[in-house]
Amino acid sequence: MTKQLLKNGDVIDLAGQVSADSIRVPAATPFTEIQTGLLTQELKQKTVLLEFSNFADGRGFSLAKMLKRDLPSSTTLAATGAIIPDQVALAWQCGFDSIIVSDELWHRCGPDSWMV
Amino acid sequence: MYQYNEVDQITVDDRCREFRDQVERRIEGTLSEAEFKPLRLMNGLYLQLHAYMLRVAIPYGVLNSIQLNKLADISDKYDRGYGHFTTRQNIQFNWPTLEEVPDLLEELATVQMHAIQTSGNCIRNITSDPLAGVAADEEVDPRPICEWLRQWSTLHPEFRYLPRKFKFAITGSANDRAAIKVHDIGLRLRKGPNGDPLIDLWLGGGQGRTPKIAQLFKQGLTVEQLLPYLEATLRVYNLHGRRDNKYKARIKILLAETGLEALQAQVQEEYEALDKSPFVNSVAELKALYPHFAQPLVDVAQASEIANVIDEKLSGEEVARWYKQNTRDHKLAGFRSVMISLKPAGGIPGDATSAQMRALAAIAKRFSRDELRVTHRQNLILPWVAEKDLYAVWLALREIDLAESNIDLPSDIIACPGMDYCALATARSIPVAQDISKAIRKTELQHDIGKLAINISGCINACAHHHVADIGVLGLDRAGVENYQITLGGRSDENARVGERMGPGVSADELPATIERVVKFYIKERRDDETFSLTYDRIGKTEFKTAVYGVAE
Amino acid sequence: MAAVKIKDYSHGVMLIANNLLSGLSVYLNSDHQWLLLENLAQGKAAVAYSEQEAAELLASINPDDFLCPVVDPYIIQLDGNGKPSHSRELLRATGPSIRYGAQATQGTNDVSI
Ligand code: SF4
């Protein structure tokens, strides 16, 4: 089961799909493209999933900071994809509201290591 | 100097605990080497040719005696009795074991030191003018800004996974001793209207495979603007720096590919858009740092009484030479900065034994307000020596073989560890530095030659700054044989420029004679006290090239 | 680190690595033990004479096992005297070619490889 980490330390089991009104954006997408895309239509989405392709690629952290200033406060910004436990604290500091961790990653790194 | 506050100490202590846990998990086998490697690198721990190597940060090169004593203890307890000072004003230990590194880091933390961000694609240890706060020609003391930026960049959540490493250098003097133009960002501090400095930002300098001199990117930033502007710059780099090729990932390439104006516009746009609220207290925080670097009060009467005393004692030939070559004018009347050469005959550039470290700590405590500096030329400085104490300091340094009067002279060679230690090396640099030094000492001309920088790197990464030396040497591997390529006419000061490459490389055996020929050619051709680079410009590459290969003689 | 491409198996190849705990350079001996590379002259390395044998030698130590006692193992070529044929590995086997620490400035630096 996929896990969703929240800033307050809670972990939620997500069965299957995250939520229907979410949009998945690769963290390699240029900011202006995301911005236009979100402004034109998907701003109504409840969740924006920023997908990290590789844990050594830190673009998602900068994008989060930039997106947070455009997104309405009702929108949740979530990090997903290649995130490692050592990055959880960074994600919170850069403005992510939640982190979605695949089952495989969750177990490989050990559930304890995700609790920062 | 700066003393940690509670937050600094907690940060460093937490990091020690975290790394101890990571090491334990690695040894138990719950972490793979692939997972562990980036974690150990983030804590300054490399795996080199013969052993692990730990790089310890010395922020902007400032050390006190307690710290140096601790480094001495560490080199005895966890290493083989010595340490190596680097061109990044850091210190490296060459033989620690993985099991003991957590203990070592814990000991370091007790003296407010760590190895965080000495490796990895993050903002690295900030370097500065080694004479910061004491140089006679200084306009603005860069140390408070250095400390401010150290705090800003340490564990910055957004910039831990940049496209590549990122290096800052800062100077507050027109005479650039920090080589700011060969750093990703170089800051030049100038006097501003109301006591606060104005800052010129130079961007995109760098060495390695594609050496570049920085361009003036933004002039006259105020202290209010500096942090948000840096944040905007780093953010643009984080998003747009290349990640497909590590040789093209530094900001110098982004600048070259985007163009100066376009990149300035991108940064400006982000600067205007970014949220300034996190920075509302930052200037107050900067101002709170000033007292840490306040000018000490000096007894004027005592300072002026000295002149007579010293003249006599310092008149001996040896000590007079040392005074001229190894001490520098000071901001305060009655004081001088004493440069300590870590390039004694036959020594290893930048190395100091634990016994030397302890003795230096004692000298610093007694004669230099408990402070030392590390220079990017791999030497040390006692920044606060009263003129009346100079003779005693010279005697004490001579006791530990560190009174060699060769600062800035040809035998003051920068050499990276090269293939004797470094896993990335393509050739050795230490033994060739020793051979060149020996050849130059033999000529006994050193003091007549005057200032001349010879820098030797053991691979294209250019840790020894060979591109910006008068005479640069790059060690390469040609079918299993060491081969050394020569570059002439580089400079790392305010008129920084990349040297020109001569023809094919020479063998290790030929190298000392080759360098000797170039030096002799320079002395023959120079007018009065013309510097090497000016002579090179006037005479030209072709002639110097002839000297390199010795055809003309 | 980057292994040198093996061009010649006629004098055999051996396996070197760094010990995980100490970091020191080690080699695999004929009894399948990891010994300090600096003592190579006194020991007997496990030697392979073909690409196939070399691959088997590397596989035999389970390099991907999290509990493997060494890191960065790789195959190196030997010369006719059973020593590493490339200067880099020879330097790994002999240690730094300079005097260091308290010995650095004592006497001349005539150590060579
Ligand atoms: S220049 Fe090359 S050999 Fe020298 S220390 Fe840097 S990476 Fe190592």
GROMACS .gro file of C-alpha atoms in nm, chain B residues 132-398:
model
  267
  248ALA     CA    1   4.033   3.943   0.632
  249GLY     CA    2   3.999   4.195   0.910
  250VAL     CA    3   4.370   4.264   0.937
  251ALA     CA    4   4.498   4.365   0.592
  252ALA     CA    5   4.620   4.722   0.562
  253ASP     CA    6   4.456   4.761   0.221
  254GLU     CA    7   4.116   4.632   0.326
  255GLU     CA    8   3.802   4.840   0.259
  256VAL     CA    9   3.547   4.614   0.426
  257ASP     CA   10   3.607   4.327   0.667
  258PRO     CA   11   3.441   4.032   0.488
  259ARG     CA   12   3.416   3.804   0.792
  260PRO     CA   13   3.070   3.905   0.914
  261ILE     CA   14   2.927   3.851   0.564
  262CYS     CA   15   3.117   3.521   0.538
  263GLU     CA   16   2.966   3.401   0.864
  264TRP     CA   17   2.622   3.525   0.762
  265LEU     CA   18   2.644   3.333   0.436
  266ARG     CA   19   2.784   3.029   0.614
  267GLN     CA   20   2.471   3.023   0.828
  268TRP     CA   21   2.245   3.083   0.530
  269SER     CA   22   2.405   2.811   0.319
  270THR     CA   23   2.459   2.546   0.588
  271LEU     CA   24   2.194   2.282   0.538
  272HIS     CA   25   1.989   2.513   0.312
  273PRO     CA   26   1.694   2.286   0.232
  274GLU     CA   27   1.652   2.400  -0.126
  275PHE     CA   28   2.013   2.383  -0.239
  276ARG     CA   29   2.136   2.043  -0.118
  277TYR     CA   30   2.089   1.871  -0.455
  278LEU     CA   31   2.215   2.126  -0.703
  279PRO     CA   32   2.330   2.024  -1.051
  280ARG     CA   33   2.688   2.040  -0.922
  281LYS     CA   34   2.897   2.173  -0.633
  282PHE     CA   35   2.886   2.549  -0.574
  283LYS     CA   36   3.172   2.758  -0.442
  284PHE     CA   37   3.170   3.108  -0.296
  285ALA     CA   38   3.467   3.335  -0.230
  286ILE     CA   39   3.450   3.677  -0.069
  287THR     CA   40   3.689   3.968  -0.048
  288GLY     CA   41   3.671   4.320   0.088
  289SER     CA   42   3.991   4.444  -0.069
  290ALA     CA   43   4.085   4.578  -0.412
  291ASN     CA   44   4.380   4.338  -0.404
  292ASP     CA   45   4.202   4.009  -0.443
  293ARG     CA   46   4.367   3.739  -0.233
  294ALA     CA   47   4.062   3.514  -0.239
  295ALA     CA   48   4.059   3.444  -0.615
  296ILE     CA   49   3.694   3.547  -0.633
  297LYS     CA   50   3.691   3.544  -1.013
  298VAL     CA   51   3.748   3.172  -1.038
  299HIS     CA   52   3.457   3.080  -0.814
  300ASP     CA   53   3.094   3.010  -0.901
  301ILE     CA   54   3.010   3.327  -0.714
  302GLY     CA   55   3.266   3.581  -0.602
  303LEU     CA   56   3.160   3.872  -0.385
  304ARG     CA   57   3.356   4.194  -0.370
  305LEU     CA   58   3.254   4.410  -0.076
  306ARG     CA   59   3.291   4.786  -0.103
  307LYS     CA   60   3.224   5.065   0.144
  308GLY     CA   61   2.862   5.176   0.125
  309PRO     CA   62   2.702   5.505   0.218
  310ASN     CA   63   2.581   5.430   0.573
  311GLY     CA   64   2.842   5.196   0.712
  312ASP     CA   65   2.695   4.886   0.550
  313PRO     CA   66   2.885   4.741   0.257
  314LEU     CA   67   2.774   4.737  -0.103
  315ILE     CA   68   2.835   4.412  -0.282
  316ASP     CA   69   2.941   4.335  -0.638
  317LEU     CA   70   2.850   3.987  -0.746
  318TRP     CA   71   3.078   3.810  -0.992
  319LEU     CA   72   2.934   3.496  -1.142
  320GLY     CA   73   3.043   3.193  -1.339
  321GLY     CA   74   3.412   3.166  -1.268
  322GLY     CA   75   3.560   2.822  -1.233
  323GLN     CA   76   3.846   2.593  -1.314
  324GLY     CA   77   3.847   2.226  -1.405
  325ARG     CA   78   3.802   2.112  -1.762
  326THR     CA   79   3.658   2.443  -1.884
  327PRO     CA   80   3.830   2.726  -1.697
  328LYS     CA   81   3.632   3.051  -1.694
  329ILE     CA   82   3.682   3.391  -1.539
  330ALA     CA   83   3.371   3.522  -1.364
  331GLN     CA   84   3.165   3.805  -1.514
  332LEU     CA   85   3.035   4.103  -1.324
  333PHE     CA   86   2.676   3.993  -1.279
  334LYS     CA   87   2.524   4.245  -1.042
  335GLN     CA   88   2.677   4.560  -0.907
  336GLY     CA   89   2.611   4.735  -0.579
  337LEU     CA   90   2.374   4.499  -0.398
  338THR     CA   91   2.282   4.621  -0.052
  339VAL     CA   92   2.290   4.392   0.249
  340GLU     CA   93   1.909   4.393   0.241
  341GLN     CA   94   1.916   4.263  -0.114
  342LEU     CA   95   2.200   4.015  -0.086
  343LEU     CA   96   2.036   3.702   0.057
  344PRO     CA   97   1.719   3.717  -0.155
  345TYR     CA   98   1.932   3.789  -0.462
  346LEU     CA   99   2.157   3.490  -0.389
  347GLU     CA  100   1.852   3.278  -0.328
  348ALA     CA  101   1.710   3.382  -0.665
  349THR     CA  102   2.042   3.312  -0.837
  350LEU     CA  103   2.080   2.969  -0.684
  351ARG     CA  104   1.717   2.889  -0.761
  352VAL     CA  105   1.760   2.974  -1.129
  353TYR     CA  106   2.075   2.763  -1.133
  354ASN     CA  107   1.904   2.474  -0.955
  355LEU     CA  108   1.625   2.472  -1.213
  356HIS     CA  109   1.823   2.541  -1.529
  357GLY     CA  110   2.176   2.417  -1.466
  358ARG     CA  111   2.251   2.114  -1.681
  359ARG     CA  112   2.204   1.775  -1.523
  360ASP     CA  113   2.276   1.563  -1.830
  361ASN     CA  114   2.654   1.598  -1.822
  362LYS     CA  115   2.853   1.657  -1.507
  363TYR     CA  116   3.123   1.840  -1.697
  364LYS     CA  117   2.867   2.095  -1.812
  365ALA     CA  118   2.676   2.127  -1.489
  366ARG     CA  119   2.853   2.418  -1.320
  367ILE     CA  120   2.695   2.762  -1.332
  368LYS     CA  121   2.976   2.884  -1.559
  369ILE     CA  122   2.830   2.671  -1.838
  370LEU     CA  123   2.476   2.790  -1.769
  371LEU     CA  124   2.606   3.146  -1.797
  372ALA     CA  125   2.788   3.070  -2.122
  373GLU     CA  126   2.491   2.891  -2.276
  374THR     CA  127   2.223   3.136  -2.159
  375GLY     CA  128   2.418   3.458  -2.206
  376LEU     CA  129   2.487   3.723  -1.946
  377GLU     CA  130   2.187   3.945  -2.008
  378ALA     CA  131   1.936   3.665  -2.038
  379LEU     CA  132   2.058   3.504  -1.715
  380GLN     CA  133   2.056   3.840  -1.535
  381ALA     CA  134   1.696   3.888  -1.649
  382GLN     CA  135   1.593   3.544  -1.523
  383VAL     CA  136   1.751   3.607  -1.185
  384GLN     CA  137   1.600   3.955  -1.163
  385GLU     CA  138   1.255   3.820  -1.240
  386GLU     CA  139   1.283   3.554  -0.972
  387TYR     CA  140   1.431   3.804  -0.729
  388GLU     CA  141   1.128   4.027  -0.772
  389ALA     CA  142   0.883   3.740  -0.740
  390LEU     CA  143   1.032   3.563  -0.441
  391ASP     CA  144   0.889   3.590  -0.098
  392LYS     CA  145   1.105   3.831   0.102
  393SER     CA  146   0.936   3.762   0.434
  394PRO     CA  147   1.188   3.495   0.545
  395PHE     CA  148   1.456   3.762   0.522
  396VAL     CA  149   1.301   4.033   0.738
  397ASN     CA  150   1.534   3.961   1.027
  398SER     CA  151   1.839   3.874   0.826
  399VAL     CA  152   2.002   4.215   0.829
  400ALA     CA  153   1.954   4.234   1.205
  401GLU     CA  154   2.118   3.892   1.224
  402LEU     CA  155   2.410   4.020   1.022
  403LYS     CA  156   2.449   4.316   1.252
  404ALA     CA  157   2.446   4.087   1.552
  405LEU     CA  158   2.751   3.918   1.403
  406TYR     CA  159   2.962   4.233   1.390
  407PRO     CA  160   3.067   4.222   1.758
  408HIS     CA  161   3.216   3.875   1.699
  409PHE     CA  162   3.462   4.039   1.463
  410ALA     CA  163   3.519   4.367   1.643
  411GLN     CA  164   3.861   4.522   1.616
  412PRO     CA  165   4.048   4.453   1.940
  413LEU     CA  166   4.145   4.751   2.152
  414VAL     CA  167   4.512   4.823   2.130
  415ASP     CA  168   4.730   4.995   2.377
  416VAL     CA  169   4.863   5.275   2.158
  417ALA     CA  170   5.150   5.365   2.386
  418GLN     CA  171   5.265   5.007   2.395
  419ALA     CA  172   5.232   4.971   2.022
  420SER     CA  173   5.442   5.274   1.940
  421GLU     CA  174   5.719   5.193   2.184
  422ILE     CA  175   5.816   4.888   1.984
  423ALA     CA  176   5.987   5.019   1.674
  424ASN     CA  177   6.329   5.065   1.838
  425VAL     CA  178   6.331   4.726   2.001
  426ILE     CA  179   6.262   4.527   1.690
  427ASP     CA  180   6.492   4.693   1.445
  428GLU     CA  181   6.797   4.556   1.615
  429LYS     CA  182   6.682   4.206   1.678
  430LEU     CA  183   6.533   4.176   1.333
  431SER     CA  184   6.845   4.293   1.158
  432GLY     CA  185   7.012   3.952   1.134
  433GLU     CA  186   7.018   3.836   0.773
  434GLU     CA  187   6.794   3.538   0.816
  435VAL     CA  188   6.530   3.704   1.028
  436ALA     CA  189   6.535   4.020   0.815
  437ARG     CA  190   6.463   3.812   0.511
  438TRP     CA  191   6.179   3.640   0.694
  439TYR     CA  192   6.039   3.977   0.804
  440LYS     CA  193   6.041   4.103   0.447
  441GLN     CA  194   5.904   3.790   0.285
  442ASN     CA  195   5.671   3.643   0.547
  443THR     CA  196   5.512   3.937   0.728
  444ARG     CA  197   5.252   4.178   0.596
  445ASP     CA  198   5.131   4.530   0.672
  446HIS     CA  199   4.850   4.546   0.922
  447LYS     CA  200   4.540   4.752   0.968
  448LEU     CA  201   4.652   4.837   1.322
  449ALA     CA  202   4.968   5.033   1.383
  450GLY     CA  203   5.224   4.827   1.572
  451PHE     CA  204   5.101   4.495   1.434
  452ARG     CA  205   5.188   4.267   1.145
  453SER     CA  206   5.043   3.950   1.001
  454VAL     CA  207   5.286   3.662   0.999
  455MET     CA  208   5.262   3.414   0.716
  456ILE     CA  209   5.379   3.062   0.797
  457SER     CA  210   5.504   2.866   0.501
  458LEU     CA  211   5.394   2.503   0.486
  459LYS     CA  212   5.641   2.455   0.202
  460PRO     CA  213   5.972   2.374   0.375
  461ALA     CA  214   6.247   2.212   0.173
  462GLY     CA  215   6.154   1.851   0.105
  463GLY     CA  216   5.815   1.888   0.271
  464ILE     CA  217   5.470   1.821   0.133
  465PRO     CA  218   5.285   2.141   0.036
  466GLY     CA  219   5.011   2.205   0.292
  467ASP     CA  220   5.102   1.927   0.536
  468ALA     CA  221   5.155   1.987   0.906
  469THR     CA  222   5.239   1.730   1.172
  470SER     CA  223   5.049   1.705   1.498
  471ALA     CA  224   5.354   1.838   1.683
  472GLN     CA  225   5.366   2.141   1.455
  473MET     CA  226   4.995   2.199   1.499
  474ARG     CA  227   5.028   2.195   1.877
  475ALA     CA  228   5.323   2.430   1.872
  476LEU     CA  229   5.139   2.664   1.634
  477ALA     CA  230   4.834   2.660   1.859
  478ALA     CA  231   5.054   2.768   2.149
  479ILE     CA  232   5.220   3.041   1.943
  480ALA     CA  233   4.882   3.169   1.824
  481LYS     CA  234   4.748   3.173   2.175
  482ARG     CA  235   5.042   3.362   2.313
  483PHE     CA  236   5.118   3.602   2.029
  484SER     CA  237   4.820   3.626   1.791
  485ARG     CA  238   4.505   3.673   1.996
  486ASP     CA  239   4.440   3.302   1.980
  487GLU     CA  240   4.379   3.307   1.607
  488LEU     CA  241   4.518   3.149   1.290
  489ARG     CA  242   4.416   3.154   0.928
  490VAL     CA  243   4.449   2.901   0.650
  491THR     CA  244   4.533   3.045   0.308
  492HIS     CA  245   4.428   2.915  -0.032
  493ARG     CA  246   4.797   2.884  -0.109
  494GLN     CA  247   4.809   2.611   0.161
  495ASN     CA  248   4.993   2.820   0.417
  496LEU     CA  249   4.894   2.951   0.760
  497ILE     CA  250   4.881   3.301   0.903
  498LEU     CA  251   4.913   3.449   1.250
  499PRO     CA  252   4.697   3.755   1.194
  500TRP     CA  253   4.760   3.959   1.509
  501VAL     CA  254   5.126   3.971   1.597
  502ALA     CA  255   5.256   4.283   1.771
  503GLU     CA  256   5.579   4.404   1.613
  504LYS     CA  257   5.753   4.371   1.947
  505ASP     CA  258   5.680   3.998   1.946
  506LEU     CA  259   5.799   3.928   1.594
  507TYR     CA  260   6.143   3.811   1.695
  508ALA     CA  261   6.004   3.571   1.954
  509VAL     CA  262   5.755   3.438   1.701
  510TRP     CA  263   6.030   3.384   1.447
  511LEU     CA  264   6.235   3.190   1.702
  512ALA     CA  265   5.937   2.979   1.798
  513LEU     CA  266   5.855   2.904   1.435
  514ARG     CA  267   6.215   2.813   1.363
   0.00000   0.00000   0.00000
